[in-house]
PDB file of C-alpha atoms in Angstrom:
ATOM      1  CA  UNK Y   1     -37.959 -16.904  32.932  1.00  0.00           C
ATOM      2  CA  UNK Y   2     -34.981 -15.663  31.010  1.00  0.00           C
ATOM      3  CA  UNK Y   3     -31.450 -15.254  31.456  1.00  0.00           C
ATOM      4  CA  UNK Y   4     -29.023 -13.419  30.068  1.00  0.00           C
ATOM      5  CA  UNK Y   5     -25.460 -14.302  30.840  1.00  0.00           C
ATOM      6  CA  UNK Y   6     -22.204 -11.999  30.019  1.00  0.00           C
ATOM      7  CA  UNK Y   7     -19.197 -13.174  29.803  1.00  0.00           C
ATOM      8  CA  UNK Y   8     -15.775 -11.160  29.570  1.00  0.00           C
ATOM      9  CA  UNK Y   9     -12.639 -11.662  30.048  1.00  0.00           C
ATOM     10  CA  UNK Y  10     -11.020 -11.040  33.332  1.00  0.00           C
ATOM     11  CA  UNK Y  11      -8.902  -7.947  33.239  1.00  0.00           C
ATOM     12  CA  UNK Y  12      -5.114  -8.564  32.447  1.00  0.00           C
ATOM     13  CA  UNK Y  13      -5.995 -11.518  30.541  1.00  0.00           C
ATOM     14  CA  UNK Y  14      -5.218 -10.759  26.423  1.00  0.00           C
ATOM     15  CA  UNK Y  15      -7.732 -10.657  24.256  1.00  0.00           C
ATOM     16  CA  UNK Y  16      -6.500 -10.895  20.583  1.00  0.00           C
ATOM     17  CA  UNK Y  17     -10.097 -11.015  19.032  1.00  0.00           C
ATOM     18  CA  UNK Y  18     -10.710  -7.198  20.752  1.00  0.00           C
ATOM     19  CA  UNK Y  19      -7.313  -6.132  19.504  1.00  0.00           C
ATOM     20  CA  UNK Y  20      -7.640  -7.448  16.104  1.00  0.00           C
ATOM     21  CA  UNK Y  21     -11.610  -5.043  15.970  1.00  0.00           C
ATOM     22  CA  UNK Y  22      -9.767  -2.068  17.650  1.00  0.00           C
ATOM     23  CA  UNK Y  23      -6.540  -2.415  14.529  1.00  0.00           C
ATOM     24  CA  UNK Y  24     -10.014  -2.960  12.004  1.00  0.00           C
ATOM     25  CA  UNK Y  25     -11.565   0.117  13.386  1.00  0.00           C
ATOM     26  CA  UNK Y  26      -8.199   2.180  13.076  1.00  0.00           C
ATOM     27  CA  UNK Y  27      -7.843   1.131   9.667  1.00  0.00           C
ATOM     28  CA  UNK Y  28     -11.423   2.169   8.838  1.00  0.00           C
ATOM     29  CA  UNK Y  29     -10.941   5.762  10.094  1.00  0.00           C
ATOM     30  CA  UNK Y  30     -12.623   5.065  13.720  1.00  0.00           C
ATOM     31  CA  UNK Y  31     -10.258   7.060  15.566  1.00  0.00           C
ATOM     32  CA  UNK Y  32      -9.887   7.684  19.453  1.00  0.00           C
ATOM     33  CA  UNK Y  33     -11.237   3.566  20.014  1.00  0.00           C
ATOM     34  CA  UNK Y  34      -9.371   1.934  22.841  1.00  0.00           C
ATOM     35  CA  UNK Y  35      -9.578  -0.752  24.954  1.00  0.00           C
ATOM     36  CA  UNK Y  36     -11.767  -2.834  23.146  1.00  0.00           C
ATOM     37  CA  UNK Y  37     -12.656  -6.135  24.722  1.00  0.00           C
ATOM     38  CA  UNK Y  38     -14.237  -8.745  23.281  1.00  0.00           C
ATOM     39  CA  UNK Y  39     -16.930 -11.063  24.788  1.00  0.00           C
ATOM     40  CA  UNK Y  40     -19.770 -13.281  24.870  1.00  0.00           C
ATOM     41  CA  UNK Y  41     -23.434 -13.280  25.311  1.00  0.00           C
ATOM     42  CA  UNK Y  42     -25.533 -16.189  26.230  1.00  0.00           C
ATOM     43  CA  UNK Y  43     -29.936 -16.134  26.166  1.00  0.00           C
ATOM     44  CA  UNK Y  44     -31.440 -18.654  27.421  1.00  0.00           C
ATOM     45  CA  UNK Y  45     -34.937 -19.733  28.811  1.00  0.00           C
ATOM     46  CA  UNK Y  46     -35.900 -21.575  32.306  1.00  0.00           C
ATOM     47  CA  UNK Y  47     -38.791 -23.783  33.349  1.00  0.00           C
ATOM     48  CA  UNK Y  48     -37.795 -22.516  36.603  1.00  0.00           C
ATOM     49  CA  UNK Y  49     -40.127 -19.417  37.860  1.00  0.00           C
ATOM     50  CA  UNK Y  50     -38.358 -18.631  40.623  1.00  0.00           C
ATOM     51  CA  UNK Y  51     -36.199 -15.351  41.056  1.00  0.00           C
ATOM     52  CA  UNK Y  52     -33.459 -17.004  43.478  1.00  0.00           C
ATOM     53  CA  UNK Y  53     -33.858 -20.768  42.244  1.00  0.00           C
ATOM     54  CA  UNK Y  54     -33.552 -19.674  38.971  1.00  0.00           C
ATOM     55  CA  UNK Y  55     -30.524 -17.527  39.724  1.00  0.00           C
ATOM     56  CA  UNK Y  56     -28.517 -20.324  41.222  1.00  0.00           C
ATOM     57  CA  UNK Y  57     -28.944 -22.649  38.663  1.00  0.00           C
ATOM     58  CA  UNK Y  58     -27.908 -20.427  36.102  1.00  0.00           C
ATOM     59  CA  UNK Y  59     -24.759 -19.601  38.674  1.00  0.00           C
ATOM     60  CA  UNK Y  60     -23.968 -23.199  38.219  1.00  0.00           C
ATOM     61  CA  UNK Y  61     -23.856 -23.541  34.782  1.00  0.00           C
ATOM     62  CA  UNK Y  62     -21.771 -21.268  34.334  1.00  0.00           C
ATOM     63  CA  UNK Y  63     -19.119 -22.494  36.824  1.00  0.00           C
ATOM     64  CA  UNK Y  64     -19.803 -26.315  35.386  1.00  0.00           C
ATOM     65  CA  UNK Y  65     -20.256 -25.220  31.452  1.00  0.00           C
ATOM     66  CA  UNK Y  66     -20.603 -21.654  30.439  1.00  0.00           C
ATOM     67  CA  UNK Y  67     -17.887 -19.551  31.531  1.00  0.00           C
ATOM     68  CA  UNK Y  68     -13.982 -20.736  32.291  1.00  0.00           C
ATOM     69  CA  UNK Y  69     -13.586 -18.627  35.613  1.00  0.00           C
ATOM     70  CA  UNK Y  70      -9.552 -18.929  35.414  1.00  0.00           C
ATOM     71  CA  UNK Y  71      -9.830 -16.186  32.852  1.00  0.00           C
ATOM     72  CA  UNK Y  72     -13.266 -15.166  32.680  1.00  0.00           C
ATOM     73  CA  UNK Y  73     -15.859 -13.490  34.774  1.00  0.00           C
ATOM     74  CA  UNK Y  74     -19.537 -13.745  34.076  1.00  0.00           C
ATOM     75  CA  UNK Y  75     -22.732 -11.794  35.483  1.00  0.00           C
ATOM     76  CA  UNK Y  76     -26.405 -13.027  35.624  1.00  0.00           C
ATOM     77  CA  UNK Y  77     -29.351 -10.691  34.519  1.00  0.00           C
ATOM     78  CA  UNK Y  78     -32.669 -12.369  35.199  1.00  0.00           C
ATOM     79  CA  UNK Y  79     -35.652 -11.155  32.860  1.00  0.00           C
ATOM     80  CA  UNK Y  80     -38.987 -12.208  33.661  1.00  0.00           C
TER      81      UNK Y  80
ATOM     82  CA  UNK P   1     -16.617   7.362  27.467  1.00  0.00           C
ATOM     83  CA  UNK P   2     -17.284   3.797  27.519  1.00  0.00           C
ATOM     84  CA  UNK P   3     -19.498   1.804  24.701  1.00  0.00           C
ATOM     85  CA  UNK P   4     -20.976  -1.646  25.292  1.00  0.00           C
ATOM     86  CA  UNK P   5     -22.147  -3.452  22.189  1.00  0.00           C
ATOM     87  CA  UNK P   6     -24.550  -6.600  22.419  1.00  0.00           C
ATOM     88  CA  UNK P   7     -24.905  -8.178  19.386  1.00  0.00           C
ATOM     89  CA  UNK P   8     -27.447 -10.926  18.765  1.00  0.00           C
ATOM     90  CA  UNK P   9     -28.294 -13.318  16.175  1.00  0.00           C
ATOM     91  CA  UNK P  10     -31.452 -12.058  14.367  1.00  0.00           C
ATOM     92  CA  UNK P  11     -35.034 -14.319  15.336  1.00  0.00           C
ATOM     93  CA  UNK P  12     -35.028 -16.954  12.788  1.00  0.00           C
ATOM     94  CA  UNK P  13     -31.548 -17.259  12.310  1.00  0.00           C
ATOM     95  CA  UNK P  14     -29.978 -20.610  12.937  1.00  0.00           C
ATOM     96  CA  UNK P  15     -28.021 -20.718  15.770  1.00  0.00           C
ATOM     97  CA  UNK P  16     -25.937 -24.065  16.131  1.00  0.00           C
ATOM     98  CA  UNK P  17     -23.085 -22.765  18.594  1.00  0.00           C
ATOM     99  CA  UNK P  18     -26.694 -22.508  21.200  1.00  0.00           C
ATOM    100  CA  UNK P  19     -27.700 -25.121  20.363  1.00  0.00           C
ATOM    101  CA  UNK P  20     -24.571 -26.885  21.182  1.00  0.00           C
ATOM    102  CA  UNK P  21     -24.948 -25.345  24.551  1.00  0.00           C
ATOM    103  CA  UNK P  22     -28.452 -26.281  24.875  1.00  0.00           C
ATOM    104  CA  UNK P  23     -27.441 -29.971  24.146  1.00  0.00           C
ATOM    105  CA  UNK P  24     -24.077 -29.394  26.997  1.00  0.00           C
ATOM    106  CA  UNK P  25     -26.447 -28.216  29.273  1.00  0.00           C
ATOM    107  CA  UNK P  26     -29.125 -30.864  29.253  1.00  0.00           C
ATOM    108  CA  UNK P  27     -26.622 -33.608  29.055  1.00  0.00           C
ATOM    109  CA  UNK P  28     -25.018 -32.316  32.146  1.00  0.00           C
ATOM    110  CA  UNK P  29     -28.567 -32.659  34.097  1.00  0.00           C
ATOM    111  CA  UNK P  30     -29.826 -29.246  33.721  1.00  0.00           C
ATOM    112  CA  UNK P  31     -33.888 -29.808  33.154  1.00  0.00           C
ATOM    113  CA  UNK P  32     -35.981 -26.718  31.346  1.00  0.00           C
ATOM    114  CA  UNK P  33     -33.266 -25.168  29.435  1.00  0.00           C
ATOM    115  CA  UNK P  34     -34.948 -23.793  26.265  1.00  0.00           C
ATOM    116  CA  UNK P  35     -33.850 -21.293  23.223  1.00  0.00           C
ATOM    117  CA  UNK P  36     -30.310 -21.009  23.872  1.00  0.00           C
ATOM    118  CA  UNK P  37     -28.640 -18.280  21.737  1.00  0.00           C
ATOM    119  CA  UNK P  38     -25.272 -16.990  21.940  1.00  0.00           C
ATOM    120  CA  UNK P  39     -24.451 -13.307  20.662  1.00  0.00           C
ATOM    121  CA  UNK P  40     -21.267 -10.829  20.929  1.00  0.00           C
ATOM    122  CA  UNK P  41     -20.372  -8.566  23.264  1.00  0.00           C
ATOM    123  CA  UNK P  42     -17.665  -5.573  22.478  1.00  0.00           C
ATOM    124  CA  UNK P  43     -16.686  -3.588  24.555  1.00  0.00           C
ATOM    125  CA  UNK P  44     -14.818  -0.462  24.004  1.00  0.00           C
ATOM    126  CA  UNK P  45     -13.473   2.999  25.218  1.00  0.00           C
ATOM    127  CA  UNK P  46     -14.455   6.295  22.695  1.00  0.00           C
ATOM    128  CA  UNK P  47     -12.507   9.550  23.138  1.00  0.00           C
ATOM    129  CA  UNK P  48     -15.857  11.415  22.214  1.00  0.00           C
ATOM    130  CA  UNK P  49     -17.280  12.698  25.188  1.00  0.00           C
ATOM    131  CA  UNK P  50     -20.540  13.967  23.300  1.00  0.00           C
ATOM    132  CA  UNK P  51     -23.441  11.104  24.151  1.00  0.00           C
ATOM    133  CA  UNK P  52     -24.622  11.560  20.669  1.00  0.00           C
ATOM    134  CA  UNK P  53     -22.326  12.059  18.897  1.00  0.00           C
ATOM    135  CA  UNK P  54     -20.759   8.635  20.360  1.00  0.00           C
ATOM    136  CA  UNK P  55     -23.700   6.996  19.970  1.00  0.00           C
ATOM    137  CA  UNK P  56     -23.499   7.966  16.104  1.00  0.00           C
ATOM    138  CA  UNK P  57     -19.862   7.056  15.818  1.00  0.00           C
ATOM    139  CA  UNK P  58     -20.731   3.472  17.483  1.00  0.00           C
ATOM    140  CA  UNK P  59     -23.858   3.246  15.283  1.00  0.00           C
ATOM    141  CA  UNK P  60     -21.738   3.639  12.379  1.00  0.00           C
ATOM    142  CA  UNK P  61     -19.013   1.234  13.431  1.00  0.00           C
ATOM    143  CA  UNK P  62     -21.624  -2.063  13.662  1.00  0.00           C
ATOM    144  CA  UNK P  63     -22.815  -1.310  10.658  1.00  0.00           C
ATOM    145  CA  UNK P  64     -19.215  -1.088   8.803  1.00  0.00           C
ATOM    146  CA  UNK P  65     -17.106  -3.577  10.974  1.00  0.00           C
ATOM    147  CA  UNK P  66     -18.804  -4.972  14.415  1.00  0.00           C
ATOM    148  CA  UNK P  67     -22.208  -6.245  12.942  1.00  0.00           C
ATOM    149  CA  UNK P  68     -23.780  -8.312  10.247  1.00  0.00           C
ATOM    150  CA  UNK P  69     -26.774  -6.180   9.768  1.00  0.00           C
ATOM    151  CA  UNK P  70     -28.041  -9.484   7.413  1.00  0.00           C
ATOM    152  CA  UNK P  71     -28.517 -12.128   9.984  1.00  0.00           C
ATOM    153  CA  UNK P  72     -27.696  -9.632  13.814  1.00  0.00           C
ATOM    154  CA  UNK P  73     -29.110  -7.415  15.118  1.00  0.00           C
ATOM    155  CA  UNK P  74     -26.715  -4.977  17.432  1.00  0.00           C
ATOM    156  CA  UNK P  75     -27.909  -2.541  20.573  1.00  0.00           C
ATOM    157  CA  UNK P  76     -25.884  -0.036  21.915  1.00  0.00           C
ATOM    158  CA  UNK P  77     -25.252   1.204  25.699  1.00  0.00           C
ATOM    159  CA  UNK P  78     -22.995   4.162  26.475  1.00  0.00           C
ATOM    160  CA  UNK P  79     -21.856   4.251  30.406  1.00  0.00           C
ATOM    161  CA  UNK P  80     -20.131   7.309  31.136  1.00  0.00           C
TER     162      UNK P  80
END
C-alpha cells in the first residue's frame, strides 16, 4: 500500500521559501500570484495491507518523525 | 483561483533526503517502510479566473521557475 503524506505549514506561521518563489515569479512577469506557500511531499510504501492499520501507522510517523505539528499540519492519502 | 503544485523527483533519480527518512523511520521501529521519496509542494493563489488559461500560466511557471524539468516531474491541480 502507498502513502502519500502532505505537509504545510500551519496558517500564520511564515514561510520565507514561498515568499522568496512568489518575489521570483514577480520578477519573471507572473503577475496576479499570491499567497504562495511552500511545502512538502512525502511517498512512501507499506508492508501493511490494511486500510485503517495502515493509516495509523502512517499517523504516527508523522507525529514521531515526519511532520513538526507546532507549525505544521499534515494529511494522509492512502493509495492502494 | 487556487493552484496546488506537487512536484516529484523523476523515477530513477537519486533521492538521498528519502532515503534519510527511510533510514529515521526504520531506526525508530517502523517495519515495511519501502521507497521513500520526498517531493515539493507549492501552493499558490492566481488572479486568473479562466481554468485554462490558469492551468497554462501554472504550466508555464514550473517549467521557468518551480520545476527542474531534468530530474522532476511536476502535476498540477486547480481548486476553485
Amino acid at each position: 500500500m502507498k502513502a502519500l503524506i502532505k505537509i504545510t505549514l500551519k496558517n500564520g506561521v511564515l514561510d520565507p521559501q514561498g515568499k522568496a518563489i512568489e518575489n521570483a515569479l514577480g520578477a519573471l512577469g507572473f503577475d496576479g500570484v499570491s499567497g504562495v506557500r511552500q511545502g512538502k511531499l512525502i511517498e512512501l510504501d507499506l508492508a501493511a495491507s490494511d486500510a485503517p492499520a495502515a493509516r495509523a501507522e502512517v499517523e504516527r510517523m508523522c507525529q514521531n518523525l515526519l511532520a513538526n505539528t507546532v507549525i505544521e499540519n499534515y494529511s494522509i492519502e492512502l493509495v492502494n
